[in-house]
């Protein structure tokens, strides 16, 4: 039997956590033959810790064959100990009257502490996914706070945007979602992200040619994908949690298992590709093999796409500048 892998999850008693943990324990993330140990972090607050205990009782009651252990934590230094995978879901939501700047700063504190803790105690190969918003900037902060870990092991979740784009294109083209290859999403996990189906194919045929409607791309597709989170809050009265958890599972699954030459989207520190400044935590089309992702190179960027990429890059640069003073300390 395989040695269990340690999976740390923060914000474990939250909405996304409630959809996520059961699927990790069920083997959806790392494989149906891979035992896991869950190391769950919540804030020290008594209510949060109590809620976490309740979730753990339910996980116990599932009697998951692959669950080799489970612990509750209020301190990242114990939660991240020897972690092979870390899903950083918990983040500070925007409170009433809170400015964007305050939100960035509150989260910068959390992700500085968590980056340092990962640096100190996690496996030297820990693979980190940041889900908590602003996800790209939070991932950047954690990465910069963990200088002894490889920067490439820090990633941000763009997969929900990717999956949303796939679903919209499938509906428009009438093709099954599973048949669509070569989707890409560029940039920040925010309404500025640029979902790009110019290269997408179904059975080798161009999806763009099939749809053949630039106005739909600009006026319907991009706003629909970009504002999908808000549309779900409006409809459900709560934010998207199950689909966010599903995207986190997909992201980690593909990072662990590989994509077999197929494209997916990950938010990763740029290596300078496509003119994105080095270390910017940016959504790129990637393929994954043996636990290592590679940016899909050589894609032509037309004028419209360049404008969209510049816009999302500008937002990320501003976010980063907004927290730069906290990283110097
Ligand atoms: P959720 O579980 O719904 O969301 C958690 C984070 O994921 C939020 O930052 C949220 O961003 C983000 N997110 C990213 N993509 C999506 C998406 N597509 N849809 C919805 N959310 C998305 O939040 P809860 O408030 O239910 O739970 C958060 C938990 O985290 C709480 O239990 C809290 O105690 C804990 N927490 C833990 C911390 C820690 O471990 N140190 C620090 C802070 C909080 P957005 O806000 O933009 O919706």
Coordinates of N, CA, C and O in Angstrom, one line a residue, residues 22-34 36 66 253:
X22 N -14.5 16.3 2.1 CA -15.0 15.0 1.8 C -14.5 14.4 0.5 O -14.2 13.2 0.4
X23 N -14.3 15.2 -0.4 CA -13.8 14.7 -1.7 C -12.3 14.4 -1.6 O -11.8 13.4 -2.3
X24 N -11.5 15.1 -0.9 CA -10.1 14.8 -0.7 C -10.0 13.4 0.0 O -9.3 12.5 -0.4
X25 N -10.8 13.2 1.0 CA -10.8 12.0 1.8 C -11.3 10.8 1.0 O -11.0 9.6 1.2
X26 N -12.1 11.1 0.0 CA -12.7 10.1 -0.9 C -11.7 9.6 -2.0 O -12.0 8.7 -2.8
X27 N -10.6 10.4 -2.1 CA -9.6 10.0 -3.1 C -9.8 10.7 -4.5 O -9.1 10.4 -5.4
X28 N -10.7 11.7 -4.5 CA -10.9 12.4 -5.8 C -9.7 13.3 -6.2 O -9.6 13.6 -7.4
X29 N -8.9 13.7 -5.2 CA -7.8 14.6 -5.5 C -6.5 13.9 -5.9 O -5.9 14.1 -6.9
X30 N -6.1 12.9 -5.0 CA -4.8 12.3 -5.2 C -4.9 10.9 -5.7 O -3.8 10.3 -5.9
X31 N -6.1 10.4 -5.9 CA -6.2 9.0 -6.5 C -6.9 8.0 -5.5 O -6.8 8.2 -4.3
X32 N -7.5 7.1 -6.1 CA -8.4 6.1 -5.4 C -7.5 5.1 -4.7 O -8.1 4.2 -4.0
X33 N -6.2 5.1 -4.9 CA -5.3 4.2 -4.2 C -4.3 4.9 -3.3 O -3.3 4.4 -2.8
X34 N -4.6 6.2 -3.0 CA -3.6 7.0 -2.3 C -4.2 7.4 -0.9 O -5.1 8.3 -0.8
X36 N -4.7 9.3 2.6 CA -4.4 10.7 2.9 C -4.5 11.0 4.4 O -5.3 10.3 5.1
X66 N -9.8 5.6 2.6 CA -8.4 6.1 2.3 C -8.0 7.1 3.4 O -6.9 7.6 3.3
X253 N -5.4 17.6 -8.5 CA -5.4 16.3 -9.1 C -4.5 16.3 -10.4 O -3.6 15.5 -10.5

